[in-house]
PDB file of C-alpha atoms in Angstrom:
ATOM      1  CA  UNK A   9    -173.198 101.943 -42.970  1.00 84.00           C
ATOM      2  CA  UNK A  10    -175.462 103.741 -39.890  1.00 90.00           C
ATOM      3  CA  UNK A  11    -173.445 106.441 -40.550  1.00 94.00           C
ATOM      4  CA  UNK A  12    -175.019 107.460 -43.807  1.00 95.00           C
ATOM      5  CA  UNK A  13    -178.486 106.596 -42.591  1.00 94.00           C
ATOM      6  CA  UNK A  14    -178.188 108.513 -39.260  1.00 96.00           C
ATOM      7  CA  UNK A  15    -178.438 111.927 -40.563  1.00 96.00           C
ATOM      8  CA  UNK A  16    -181.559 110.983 -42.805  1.00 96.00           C
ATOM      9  CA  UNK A  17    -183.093 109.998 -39.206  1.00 96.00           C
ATOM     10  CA  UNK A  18    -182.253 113.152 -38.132  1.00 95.00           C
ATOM     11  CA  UNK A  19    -184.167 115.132 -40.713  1.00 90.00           C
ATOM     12  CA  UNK A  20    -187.473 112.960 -39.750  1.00 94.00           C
ATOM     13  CA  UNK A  21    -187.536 112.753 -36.195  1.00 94.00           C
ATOM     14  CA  UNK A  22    -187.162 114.656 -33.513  1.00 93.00           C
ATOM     15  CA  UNK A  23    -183.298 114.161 -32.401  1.00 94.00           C
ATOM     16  CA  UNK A  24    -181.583 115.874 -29.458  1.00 94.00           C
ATOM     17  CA  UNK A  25    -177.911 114.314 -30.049  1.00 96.00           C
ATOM     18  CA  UNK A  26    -176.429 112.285 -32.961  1.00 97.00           C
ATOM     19  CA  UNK A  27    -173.545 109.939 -31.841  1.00 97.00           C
ATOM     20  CA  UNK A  28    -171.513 108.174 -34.120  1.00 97.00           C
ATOM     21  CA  UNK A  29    -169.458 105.279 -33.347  1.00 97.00           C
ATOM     22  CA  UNK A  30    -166.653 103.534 -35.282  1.00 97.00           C
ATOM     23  CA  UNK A  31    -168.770 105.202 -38.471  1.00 97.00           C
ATOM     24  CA  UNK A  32    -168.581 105.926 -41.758  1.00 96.00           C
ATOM     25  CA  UNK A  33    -168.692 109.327 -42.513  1.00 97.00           C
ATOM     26  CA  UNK A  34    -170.752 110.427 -45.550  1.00 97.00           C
ATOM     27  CA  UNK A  35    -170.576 113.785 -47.202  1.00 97.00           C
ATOM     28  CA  UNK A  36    -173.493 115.261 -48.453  1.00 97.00           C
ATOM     29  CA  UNK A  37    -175.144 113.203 -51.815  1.00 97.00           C
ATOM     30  CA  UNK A  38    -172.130 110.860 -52.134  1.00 97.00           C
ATOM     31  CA  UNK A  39    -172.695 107.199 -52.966  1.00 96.00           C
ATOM     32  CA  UNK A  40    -171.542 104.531 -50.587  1.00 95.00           C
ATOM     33  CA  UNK A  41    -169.635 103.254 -53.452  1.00 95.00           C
ATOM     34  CA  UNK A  42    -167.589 106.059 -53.697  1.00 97.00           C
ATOM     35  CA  UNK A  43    -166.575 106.800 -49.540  1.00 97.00           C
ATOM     36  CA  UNK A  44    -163.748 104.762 -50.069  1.00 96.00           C
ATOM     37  CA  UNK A  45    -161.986 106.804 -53.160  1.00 97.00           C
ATOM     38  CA  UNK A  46    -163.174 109.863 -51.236  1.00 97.00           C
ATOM     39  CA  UNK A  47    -161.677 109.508 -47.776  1.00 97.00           C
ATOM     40  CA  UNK A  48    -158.153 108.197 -49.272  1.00 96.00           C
ATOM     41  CA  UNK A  49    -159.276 105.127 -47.483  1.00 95.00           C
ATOM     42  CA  UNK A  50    -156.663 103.015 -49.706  1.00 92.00           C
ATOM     43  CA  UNK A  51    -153.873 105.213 -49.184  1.00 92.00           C
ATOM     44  CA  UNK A  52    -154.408 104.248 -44.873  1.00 87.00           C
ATOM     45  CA  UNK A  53    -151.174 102.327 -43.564  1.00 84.00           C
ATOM     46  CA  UNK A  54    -153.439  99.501 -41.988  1.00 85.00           C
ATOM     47  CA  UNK A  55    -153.040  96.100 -41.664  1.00 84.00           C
ATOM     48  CA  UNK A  56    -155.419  93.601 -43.762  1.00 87.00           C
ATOM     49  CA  UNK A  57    -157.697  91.036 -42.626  1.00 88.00           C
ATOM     50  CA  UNK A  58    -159.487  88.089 -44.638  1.00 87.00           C
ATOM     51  CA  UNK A  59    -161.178  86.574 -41.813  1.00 90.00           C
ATOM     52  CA  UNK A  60    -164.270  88.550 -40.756  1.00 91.00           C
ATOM     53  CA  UNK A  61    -163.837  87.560 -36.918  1.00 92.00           C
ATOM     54  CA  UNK A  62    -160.173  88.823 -37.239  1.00 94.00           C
ATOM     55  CA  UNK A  63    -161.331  92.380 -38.975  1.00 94.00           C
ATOM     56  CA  UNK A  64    -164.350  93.348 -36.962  1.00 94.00           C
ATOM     57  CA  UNK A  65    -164.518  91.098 -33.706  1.00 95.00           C
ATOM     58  CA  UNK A  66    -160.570  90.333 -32.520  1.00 95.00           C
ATOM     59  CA  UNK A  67    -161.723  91.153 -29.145  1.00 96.00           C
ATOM     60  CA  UNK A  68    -165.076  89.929 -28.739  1.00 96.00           C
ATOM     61  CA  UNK A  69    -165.413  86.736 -26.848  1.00 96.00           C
ATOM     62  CA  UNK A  70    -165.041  83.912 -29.209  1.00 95.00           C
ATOM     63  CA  UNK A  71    -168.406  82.636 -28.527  1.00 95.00           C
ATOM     64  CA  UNK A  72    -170.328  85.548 -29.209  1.00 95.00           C
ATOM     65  CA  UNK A  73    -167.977  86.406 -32.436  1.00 94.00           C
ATOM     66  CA  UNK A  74    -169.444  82.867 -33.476  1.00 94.00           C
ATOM     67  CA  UNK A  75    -172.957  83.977 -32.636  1.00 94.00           C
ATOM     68  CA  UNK A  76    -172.791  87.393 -34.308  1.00 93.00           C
ATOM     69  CA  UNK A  77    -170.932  85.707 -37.484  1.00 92.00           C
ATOM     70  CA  UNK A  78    -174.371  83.145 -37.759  1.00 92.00           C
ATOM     71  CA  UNK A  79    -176.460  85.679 -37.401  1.00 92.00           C
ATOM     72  CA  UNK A  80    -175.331  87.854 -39.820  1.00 86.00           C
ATOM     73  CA  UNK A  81    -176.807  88.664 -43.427  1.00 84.00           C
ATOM     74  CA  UNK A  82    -174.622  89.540 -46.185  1.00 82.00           C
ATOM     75  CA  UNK A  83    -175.241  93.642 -46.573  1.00 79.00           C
ATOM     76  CA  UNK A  84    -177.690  94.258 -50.105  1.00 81.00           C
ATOM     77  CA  UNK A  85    -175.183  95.725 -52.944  1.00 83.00           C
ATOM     78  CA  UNK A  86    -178.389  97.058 -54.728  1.00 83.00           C
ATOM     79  CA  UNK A  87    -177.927 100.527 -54.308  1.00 87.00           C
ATOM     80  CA  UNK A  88    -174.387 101.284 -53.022  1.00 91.00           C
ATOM     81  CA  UNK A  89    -173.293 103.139 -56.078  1.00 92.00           C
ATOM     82  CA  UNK A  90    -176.210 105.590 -55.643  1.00 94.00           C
ATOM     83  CA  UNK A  91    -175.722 109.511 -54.363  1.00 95.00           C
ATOM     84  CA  UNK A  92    -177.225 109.629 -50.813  1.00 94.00           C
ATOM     85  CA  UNK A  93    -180.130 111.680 -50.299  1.00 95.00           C
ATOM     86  CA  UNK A  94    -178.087 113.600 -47.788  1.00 95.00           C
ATOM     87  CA  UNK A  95    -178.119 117.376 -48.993  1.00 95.00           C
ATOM     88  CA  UNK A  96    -176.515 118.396 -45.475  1.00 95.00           C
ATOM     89  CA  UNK A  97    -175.496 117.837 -42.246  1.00 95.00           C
ATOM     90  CA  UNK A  98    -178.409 117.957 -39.832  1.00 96.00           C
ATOM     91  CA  UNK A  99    -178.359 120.694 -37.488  1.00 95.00           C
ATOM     92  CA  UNK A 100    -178.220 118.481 -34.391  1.00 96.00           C
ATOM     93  CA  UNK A 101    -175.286 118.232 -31.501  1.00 96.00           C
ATOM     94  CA  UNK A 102    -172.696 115.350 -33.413  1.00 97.00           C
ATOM     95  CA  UNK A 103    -170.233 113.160 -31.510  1.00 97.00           C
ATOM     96  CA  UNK A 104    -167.652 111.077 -33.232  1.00 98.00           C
ATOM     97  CA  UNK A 105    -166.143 108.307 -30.835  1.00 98.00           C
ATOM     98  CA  UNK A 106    -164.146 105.783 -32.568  1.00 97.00           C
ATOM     99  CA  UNK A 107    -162.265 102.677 -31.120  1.00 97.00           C
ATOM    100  CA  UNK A 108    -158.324 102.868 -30.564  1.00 97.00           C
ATOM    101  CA  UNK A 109    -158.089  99.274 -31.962  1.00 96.00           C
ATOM    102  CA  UNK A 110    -160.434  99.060 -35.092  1.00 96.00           C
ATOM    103  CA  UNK A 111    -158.614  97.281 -37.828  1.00 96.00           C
ATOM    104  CA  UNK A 112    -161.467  98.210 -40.405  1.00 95.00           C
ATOM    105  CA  UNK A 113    -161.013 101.971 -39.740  1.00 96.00           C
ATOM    106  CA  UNK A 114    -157.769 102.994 -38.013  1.00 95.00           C
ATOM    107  CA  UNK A 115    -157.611 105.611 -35.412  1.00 95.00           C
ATOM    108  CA  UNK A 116    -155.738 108.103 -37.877  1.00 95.00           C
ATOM    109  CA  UNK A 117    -157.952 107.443 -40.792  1.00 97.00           C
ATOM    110  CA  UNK A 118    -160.938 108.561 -38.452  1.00 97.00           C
ATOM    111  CA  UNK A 119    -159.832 111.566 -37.212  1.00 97.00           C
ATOM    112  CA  UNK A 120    -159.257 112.985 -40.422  1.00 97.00           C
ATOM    113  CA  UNK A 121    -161.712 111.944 -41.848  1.00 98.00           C
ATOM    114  CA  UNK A 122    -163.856 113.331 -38.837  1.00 98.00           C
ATOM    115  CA  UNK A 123    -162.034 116.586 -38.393  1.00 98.00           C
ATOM    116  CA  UNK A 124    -162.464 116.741 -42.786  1.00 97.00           C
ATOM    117  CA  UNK A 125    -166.310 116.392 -43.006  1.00 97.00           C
ATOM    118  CA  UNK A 126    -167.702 117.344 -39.716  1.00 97.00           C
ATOM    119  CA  UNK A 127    -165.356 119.716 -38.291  1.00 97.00           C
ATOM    120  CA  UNK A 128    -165.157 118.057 -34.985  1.00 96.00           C
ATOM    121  CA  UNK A 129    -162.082 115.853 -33.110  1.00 97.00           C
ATOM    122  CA  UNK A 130    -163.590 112.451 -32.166  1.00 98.00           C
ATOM    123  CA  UNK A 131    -163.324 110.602 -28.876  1.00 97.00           C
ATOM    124  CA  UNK A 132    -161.660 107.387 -28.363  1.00 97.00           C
ATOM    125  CA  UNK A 133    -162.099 104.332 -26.445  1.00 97.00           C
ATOM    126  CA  UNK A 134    -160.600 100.886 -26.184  1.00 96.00           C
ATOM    127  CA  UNK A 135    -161.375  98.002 -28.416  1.00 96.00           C
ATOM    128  CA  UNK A 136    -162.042  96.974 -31.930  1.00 97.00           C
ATOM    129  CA  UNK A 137    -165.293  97.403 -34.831  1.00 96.00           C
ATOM    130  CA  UNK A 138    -167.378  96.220 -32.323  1.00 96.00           C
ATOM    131  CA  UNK A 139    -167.827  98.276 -28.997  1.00 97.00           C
ATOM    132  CA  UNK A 140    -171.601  96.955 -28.685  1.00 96.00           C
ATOM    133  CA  UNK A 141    -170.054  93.340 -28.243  1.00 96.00           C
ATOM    134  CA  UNK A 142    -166.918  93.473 -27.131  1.00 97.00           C
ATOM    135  CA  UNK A 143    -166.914  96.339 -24.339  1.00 96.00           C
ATOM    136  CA  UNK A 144    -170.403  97.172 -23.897  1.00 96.00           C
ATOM    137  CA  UNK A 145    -170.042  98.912 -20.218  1.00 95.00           C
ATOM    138  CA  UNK A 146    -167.767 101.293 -21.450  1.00 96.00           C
ATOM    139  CA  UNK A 147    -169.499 102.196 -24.507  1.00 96.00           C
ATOM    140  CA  UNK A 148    -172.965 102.957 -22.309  1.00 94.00           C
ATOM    141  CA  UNK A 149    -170.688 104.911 -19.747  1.00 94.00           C
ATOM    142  CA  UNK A 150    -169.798 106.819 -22.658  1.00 96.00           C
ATOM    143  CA  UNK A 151    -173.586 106.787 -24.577  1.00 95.00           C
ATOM    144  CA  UNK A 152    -174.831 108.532 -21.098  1.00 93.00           C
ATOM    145  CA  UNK A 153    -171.842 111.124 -20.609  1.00 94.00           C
ATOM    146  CA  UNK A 154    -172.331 112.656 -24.069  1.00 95.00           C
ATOM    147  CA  UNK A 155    -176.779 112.295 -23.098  1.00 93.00           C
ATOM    148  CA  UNK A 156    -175.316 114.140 -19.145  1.00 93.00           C
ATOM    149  CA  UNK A 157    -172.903 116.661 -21.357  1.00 93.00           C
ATOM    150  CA  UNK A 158    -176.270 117.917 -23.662  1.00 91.00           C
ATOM    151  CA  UNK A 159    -178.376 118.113 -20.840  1.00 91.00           C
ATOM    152  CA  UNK A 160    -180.456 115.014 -21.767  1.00 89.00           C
ATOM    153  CA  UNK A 161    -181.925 112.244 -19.704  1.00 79.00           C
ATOM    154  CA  UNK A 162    -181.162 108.650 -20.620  1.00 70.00           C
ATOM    155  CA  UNK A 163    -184.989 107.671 -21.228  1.00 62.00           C
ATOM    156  CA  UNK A 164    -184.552 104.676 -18.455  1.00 60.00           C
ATOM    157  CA  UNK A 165    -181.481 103.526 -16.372  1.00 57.00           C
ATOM    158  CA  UNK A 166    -179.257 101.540 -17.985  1.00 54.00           C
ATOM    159  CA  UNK A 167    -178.426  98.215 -15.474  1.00 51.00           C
ATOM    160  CA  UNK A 168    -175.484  96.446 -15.457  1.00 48.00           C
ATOM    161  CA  UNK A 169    -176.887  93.165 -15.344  1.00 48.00           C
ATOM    162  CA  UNK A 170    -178.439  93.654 -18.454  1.00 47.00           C
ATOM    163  CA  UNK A 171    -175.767  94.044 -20.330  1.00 46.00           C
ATOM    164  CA  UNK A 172    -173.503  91.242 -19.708  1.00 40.00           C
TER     165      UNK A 172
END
C-alpha cells in the first residue's frame, strides 16, 4: 500500500523524485477498498496463489522468504474502505518500475493501470513482488539511474557488500 501513502509524503516534505515500485496506484480520494473494482483488477488473466511465499516471494531465497513471512504483521483493515486524503498527484518527477514476474500484479495490469492514472509507461525489471529481497543489486542499479537521470546525488554510495 506505499503507493497511496507516497504522494501524501510528497505534499509534506521536500521530494526531488517519487519512484514507485511493483505499486498500487491510487487515484485521487479513492479508498483502498475500492482500487481493486477501480483498476478492473478482477477482470486480469493472472494466475492465483494461496500460499503467501508462492504470491509475493517465488524467487526470494527460501530462507529469507521464511524470515520475511515471521516477521511480518497482518496489514490493519481499520480504515481501508476510507477515501484517501489524496486530492492530486504531487507535482514531483514519478517513475513507475514494476517486476516482469509479479504474480500479485501482472505486467499488463500495471501498465495500464500506470499509463491510466499517471500518464506515464513504467519500467520493468526481472523478478517477482519483492525486488528489495529477491534482486536487490538490480533494483539499487536502477534506484540510482532514475537519482543520475534527475540530476540527483544518491545521499551516500551504495556498497555492494551491504546488500547481500
Amino acid at each position: 500500500f506505499g503507493g497511496f501513502t507516497a504522494p501524501l509524503v510528497c505534499d509534506r516534505v521536500a521530494v526531488e523524485l517519487l519512484v514507485l515500485v511493483a505499486p498500487m496506484i491510487p487515484a485521487p480520494a479513492e479508498a483502498p477498498a475500492d482500487y481493486w473494482a477501480h483498476t478492473r483488477y478482477e477482470e486480469e488473466e493472472r494466475d492465483r496463489y494461496d500460499d503467501a511465499i508462492a504470491l509475493f516471494y517465488q524467487d526470494v531465497p527460501p530462507e529469507l522468504a521464511a524470515e520475511a513471512l515471521k516477521r511480518g504483521r497482518a496489514q490493519s483493515e481499520a480504515r481501508m474502505g476510507e477515501p484517501s486524503p489524496l486530492r492530486a498527484w504531487p507535482d514531483v518527477p514519478t517513475q513507475v518500475l514494476i517486476c516482469r514476474d509479479d504474480r500479485l500484479f501482472p505486467t499488463g495490469f500495471l501498465r495500464r493501470v500506470a499509463q491510466e492514472r499517471l500518464g506515464i509507461p513504467p519500467d520493468e525489471i526481472d523478478g517477482g513482488h519483492t525486488p528489495a529481497l529477491s534482486r536487490p543489486h538490480e533494483l539499487v542499479d536502477r534506484l540510482e539511474a532514475y537519482a543520475a537521470e534527475q540530476g540527483l546525488r544518491t545521499p551516500t554510495p551504495m556498497h555492494r557488500g551491504a546488500l547481500s
